[in-house]
Short mmCIF file of C-alpha atoms in Angstrom, two decimals:
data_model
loop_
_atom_site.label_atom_id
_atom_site.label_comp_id
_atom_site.label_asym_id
_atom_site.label_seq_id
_atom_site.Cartn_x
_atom_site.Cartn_y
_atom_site.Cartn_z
CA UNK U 1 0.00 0.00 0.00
CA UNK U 2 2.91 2.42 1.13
CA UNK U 3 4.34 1.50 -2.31
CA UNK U 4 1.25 2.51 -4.22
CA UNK U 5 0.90 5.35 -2.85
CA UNK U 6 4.59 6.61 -2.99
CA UNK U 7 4.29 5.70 -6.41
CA UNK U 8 0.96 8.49 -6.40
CA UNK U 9 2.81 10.84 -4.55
CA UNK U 10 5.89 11.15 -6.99
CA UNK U 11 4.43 11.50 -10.54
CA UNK U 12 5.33 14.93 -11.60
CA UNK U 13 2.04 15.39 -12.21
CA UNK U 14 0.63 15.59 -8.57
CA UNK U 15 2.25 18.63 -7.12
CA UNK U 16 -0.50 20.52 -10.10
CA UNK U 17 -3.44 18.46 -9.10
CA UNK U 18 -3.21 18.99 -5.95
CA UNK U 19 -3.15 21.99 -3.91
CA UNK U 20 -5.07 22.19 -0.64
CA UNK U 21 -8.77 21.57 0.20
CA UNK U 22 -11.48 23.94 1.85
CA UNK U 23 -13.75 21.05 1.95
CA UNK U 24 -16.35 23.18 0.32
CA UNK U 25 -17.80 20.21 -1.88
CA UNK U 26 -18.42 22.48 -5.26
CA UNK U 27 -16.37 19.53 -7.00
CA UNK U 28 -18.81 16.51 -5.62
CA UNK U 29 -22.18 19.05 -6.65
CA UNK U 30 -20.95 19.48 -10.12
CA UNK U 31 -19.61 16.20 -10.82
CA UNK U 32 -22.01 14.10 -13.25
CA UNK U 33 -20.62 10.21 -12.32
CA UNK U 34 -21.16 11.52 -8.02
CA UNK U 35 -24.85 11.42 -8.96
CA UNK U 36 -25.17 8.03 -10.34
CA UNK U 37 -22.17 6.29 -8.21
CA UNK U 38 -20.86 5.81 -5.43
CA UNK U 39 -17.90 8.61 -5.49
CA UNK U 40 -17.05 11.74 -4.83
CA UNK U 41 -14.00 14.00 -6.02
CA UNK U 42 -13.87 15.86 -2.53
CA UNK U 43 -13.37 11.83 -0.73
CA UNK U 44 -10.31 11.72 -3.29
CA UNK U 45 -8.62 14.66 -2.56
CA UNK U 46 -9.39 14.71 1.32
CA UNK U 47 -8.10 11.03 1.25
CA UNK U 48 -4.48 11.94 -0.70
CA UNK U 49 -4.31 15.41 1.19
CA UNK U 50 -4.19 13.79 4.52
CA UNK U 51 -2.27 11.14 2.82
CA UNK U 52 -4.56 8.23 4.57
CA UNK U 53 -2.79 5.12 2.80
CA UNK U 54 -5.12 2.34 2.85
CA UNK U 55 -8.28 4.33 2.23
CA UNK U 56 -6.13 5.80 -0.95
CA UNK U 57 -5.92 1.92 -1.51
CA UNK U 58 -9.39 1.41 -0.45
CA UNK U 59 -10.36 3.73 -3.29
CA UNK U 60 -8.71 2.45 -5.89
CA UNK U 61 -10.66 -0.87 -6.05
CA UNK U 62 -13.64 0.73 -7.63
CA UNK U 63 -14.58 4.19 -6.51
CA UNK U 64 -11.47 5.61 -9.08
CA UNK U 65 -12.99 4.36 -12.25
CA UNK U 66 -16.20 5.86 -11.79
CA UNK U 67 -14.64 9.20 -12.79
CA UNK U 68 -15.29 10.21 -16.56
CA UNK U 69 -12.55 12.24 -17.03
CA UNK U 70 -15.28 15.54 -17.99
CA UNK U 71 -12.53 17.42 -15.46
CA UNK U 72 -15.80 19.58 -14.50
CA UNK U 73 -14.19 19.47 -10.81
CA UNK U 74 -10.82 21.00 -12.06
CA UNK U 75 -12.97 23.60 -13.41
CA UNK U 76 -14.61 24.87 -10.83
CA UNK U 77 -12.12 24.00 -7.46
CA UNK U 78 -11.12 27.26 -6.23
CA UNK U 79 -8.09 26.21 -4.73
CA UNK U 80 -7.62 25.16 -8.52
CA UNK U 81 -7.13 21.44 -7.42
CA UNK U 82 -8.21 18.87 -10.15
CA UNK U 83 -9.75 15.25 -8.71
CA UNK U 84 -9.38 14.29 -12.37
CA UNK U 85 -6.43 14.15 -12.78
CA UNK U 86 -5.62 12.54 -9.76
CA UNK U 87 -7.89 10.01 -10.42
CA UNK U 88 -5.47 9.83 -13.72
CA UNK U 89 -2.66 9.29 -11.89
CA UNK U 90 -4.22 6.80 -9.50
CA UNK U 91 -5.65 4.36 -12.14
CA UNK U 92 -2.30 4.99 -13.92
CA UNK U 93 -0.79 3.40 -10.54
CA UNK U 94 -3.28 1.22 -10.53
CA UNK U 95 -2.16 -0.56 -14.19
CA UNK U 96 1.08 -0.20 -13.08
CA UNK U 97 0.91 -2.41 -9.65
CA UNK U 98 -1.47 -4.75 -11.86
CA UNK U 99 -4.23 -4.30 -9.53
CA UNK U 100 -7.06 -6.59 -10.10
CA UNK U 101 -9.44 -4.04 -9.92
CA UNK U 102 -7.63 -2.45 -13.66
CA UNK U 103 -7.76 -5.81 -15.07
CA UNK U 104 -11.42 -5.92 -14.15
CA UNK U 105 -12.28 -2.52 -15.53
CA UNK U 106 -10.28 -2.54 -18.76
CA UNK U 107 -10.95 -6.47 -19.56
CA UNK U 108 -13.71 -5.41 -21.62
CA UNK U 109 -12.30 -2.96 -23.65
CA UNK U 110 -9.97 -5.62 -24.80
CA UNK U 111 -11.89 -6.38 -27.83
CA UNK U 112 -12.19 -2.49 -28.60
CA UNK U 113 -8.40 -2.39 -28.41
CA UNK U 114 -8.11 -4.87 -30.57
CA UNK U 115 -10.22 -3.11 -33.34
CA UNK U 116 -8.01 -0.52 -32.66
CA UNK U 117 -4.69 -2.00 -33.20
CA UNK U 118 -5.78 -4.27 -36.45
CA UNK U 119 -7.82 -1.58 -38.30
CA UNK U 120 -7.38 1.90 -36.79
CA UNK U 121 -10.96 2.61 -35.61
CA UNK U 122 -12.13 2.39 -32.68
CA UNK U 123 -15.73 1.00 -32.88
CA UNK U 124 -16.82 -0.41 -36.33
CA UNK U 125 -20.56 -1.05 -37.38
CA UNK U 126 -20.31 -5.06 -36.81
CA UNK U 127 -19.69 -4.43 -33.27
CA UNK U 128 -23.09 -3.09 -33.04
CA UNK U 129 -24.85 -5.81 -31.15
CA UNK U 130 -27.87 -6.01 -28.90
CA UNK U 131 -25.68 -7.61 -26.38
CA UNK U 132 -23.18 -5.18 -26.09
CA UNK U 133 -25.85 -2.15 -25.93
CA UNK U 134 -29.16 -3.11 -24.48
CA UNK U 135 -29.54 -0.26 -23.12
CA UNK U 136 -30.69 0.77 -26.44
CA UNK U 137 -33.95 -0.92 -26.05
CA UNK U 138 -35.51 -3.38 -28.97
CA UNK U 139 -34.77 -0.58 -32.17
CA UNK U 140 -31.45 -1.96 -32.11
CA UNK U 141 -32.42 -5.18 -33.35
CA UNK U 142 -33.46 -3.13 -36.78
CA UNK U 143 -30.49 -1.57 -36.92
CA UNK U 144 -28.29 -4.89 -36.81
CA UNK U 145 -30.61 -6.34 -38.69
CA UNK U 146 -29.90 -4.33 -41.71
CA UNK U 147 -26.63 -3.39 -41.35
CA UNK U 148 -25.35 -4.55 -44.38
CA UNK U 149 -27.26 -3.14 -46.72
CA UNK U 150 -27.55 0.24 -44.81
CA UNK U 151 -23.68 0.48 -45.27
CA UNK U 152 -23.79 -0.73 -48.99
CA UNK U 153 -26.14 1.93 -49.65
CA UNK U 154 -23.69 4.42 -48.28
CA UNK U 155 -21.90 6.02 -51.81
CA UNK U 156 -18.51 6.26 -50.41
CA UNK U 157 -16.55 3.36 -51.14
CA UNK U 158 -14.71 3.08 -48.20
CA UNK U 159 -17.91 3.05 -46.07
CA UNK U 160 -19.49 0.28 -47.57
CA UNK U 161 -18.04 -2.52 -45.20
CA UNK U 162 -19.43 -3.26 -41.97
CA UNK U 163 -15.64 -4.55 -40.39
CA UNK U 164 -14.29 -0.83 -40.15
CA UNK U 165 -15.70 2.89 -39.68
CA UNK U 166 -13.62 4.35 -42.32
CA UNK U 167 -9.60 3.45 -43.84
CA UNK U 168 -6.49 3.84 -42.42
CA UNK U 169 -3.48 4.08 -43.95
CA UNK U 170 -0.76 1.68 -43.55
CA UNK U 171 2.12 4.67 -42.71
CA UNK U 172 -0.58 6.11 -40.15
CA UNK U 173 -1.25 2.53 -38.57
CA UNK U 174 2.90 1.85 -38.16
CA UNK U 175 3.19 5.84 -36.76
CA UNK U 176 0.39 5.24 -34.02
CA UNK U 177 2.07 2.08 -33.00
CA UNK U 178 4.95 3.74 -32.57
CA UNK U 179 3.43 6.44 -29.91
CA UNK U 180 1.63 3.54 -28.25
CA UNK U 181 5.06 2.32 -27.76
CA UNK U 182 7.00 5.28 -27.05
CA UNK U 183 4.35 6.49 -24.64
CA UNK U 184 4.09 2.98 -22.75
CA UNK U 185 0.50 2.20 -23.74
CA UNK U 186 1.68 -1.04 -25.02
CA UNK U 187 3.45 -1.94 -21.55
CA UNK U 188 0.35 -1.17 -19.89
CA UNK U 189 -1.59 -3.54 -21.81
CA UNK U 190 0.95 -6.13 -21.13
CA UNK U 191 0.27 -5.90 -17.44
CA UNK U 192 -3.46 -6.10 -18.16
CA UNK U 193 -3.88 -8.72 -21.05
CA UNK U 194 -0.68 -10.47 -21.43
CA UNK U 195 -2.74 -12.89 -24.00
CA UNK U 196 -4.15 -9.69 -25.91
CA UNK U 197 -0.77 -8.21 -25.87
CA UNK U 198 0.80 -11.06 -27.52
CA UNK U 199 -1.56 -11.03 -30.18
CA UNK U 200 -1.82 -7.28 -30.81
CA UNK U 201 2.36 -7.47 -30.58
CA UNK U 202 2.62 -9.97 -33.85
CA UNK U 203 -0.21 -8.27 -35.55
CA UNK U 204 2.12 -5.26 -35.46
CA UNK U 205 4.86 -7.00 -36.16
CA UNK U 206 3.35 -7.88 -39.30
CA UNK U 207 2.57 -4.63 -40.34
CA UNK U 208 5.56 -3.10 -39.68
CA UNK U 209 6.68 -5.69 -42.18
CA UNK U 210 4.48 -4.80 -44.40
CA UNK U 211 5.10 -1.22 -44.76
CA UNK U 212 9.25 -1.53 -44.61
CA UNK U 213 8.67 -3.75 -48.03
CA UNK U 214 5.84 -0.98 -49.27
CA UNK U 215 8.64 1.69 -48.70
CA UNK U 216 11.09 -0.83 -50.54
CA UNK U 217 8.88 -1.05 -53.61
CA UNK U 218 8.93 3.13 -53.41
CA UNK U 219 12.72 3.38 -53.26
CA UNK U 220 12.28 0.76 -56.45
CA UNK U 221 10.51 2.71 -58.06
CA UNK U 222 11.94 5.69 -57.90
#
């Protein structure tokens, strides 16, 4: 626990975050996910300002990734704290001690990662499914239905699959997995998904392949 929350303490980040606390609650009355969950921006920064260790721990089994990131609190703390971004640094922490709480969270964005990795977007129409979104009520079951042809109909060419939201070039696919390198969002996932890393790491193998012998053919060419 100590650990964790040393590791909290000194990201370079934190000393900008955090900055007092009048305890006047304007951050927990204007936060959107305080209303629907069980958390409160004030708890997080009374909790790190008083530097209580295993409530800090506490926290970040579930009440830290209730936080949407709006950073409505950062707006309007007038001791200019921001519980966002702590709660950035926190989960942060969180991935990098391997928490099982992370692993829980982020498990299901696994297959939304790997969209991301093998085709560049993010979501795609096939991933449209009542299961994933029943919140949508029974008109989704049209819209799945007909899919297909909705996105054959669609006069751009590049549209007309349901597998991908638009194209992606092969020299912007190799740059973006070289910042998800450089920036460590590739180690992260490691620590999460060491199966999903494996098979997001030869998939980019592959395409870094692939574009060293398109850039080949260029020099050829020219």
């Amino acid at each position: 626990m100590q650990q964790i929350y040393d590791d909290i303490r000194g990201d370079f980040r934190y000393d900008n975050e955090l900055n007092g606390c009048l305890n006047c609650g304007i951050c927990t009355a204007t936060c959107p996910a305080a209303h629907f969950y069980d958390y409160s921006p004030r708890e997080i920064v009374q909790l790190l300002w008083t530097e209580n260790v295993e409530q800090i721990y506490d926290a970040m089994q579930e009440k830290i990734w209730a936080c949407a990131q709006c950073m409505t609190c950062a707006a309007r703390c007038p001791f200019k704290n921001s519980p966002g971004g702590l709660v950035a640094i926190m989960r942060e922490v969180a991935i990098k001690h391997e928490m099982q709480s992370a692993k829980d969270v982020l498990r299901p964005f696994g297959r939304v990662m790997l969209k991301l990795i093998t085709t560049g977007n993010q979501l795609s129409p096939d991933m449209i499914q009542p299961d994933h979104f029943p919140d949508w009520g029974p008109n989704i079951q049209k819209v799945e239905g007909d899919l297909t042809v909705l996105r054959k109909a669609i006069p751009v060419k590049t549209l007309q699959t349901v597998e991908t939201a638009w194209e992606v070039s092969l020299k912007t696919s190799v740059e973006m997995y070289t910042i998800w390198e450089m920036t460590g969002v590739l180690k992260s996932l490691e620590l999460m998904d060491e199966n999903l890393f494996d098979v997001i790491e030869d998939f980019i193998d592959e395409k870094r392949e692939e574009y060293d012998e398109w850039l080949e053919e260029q020099e050829d060419d020219d």
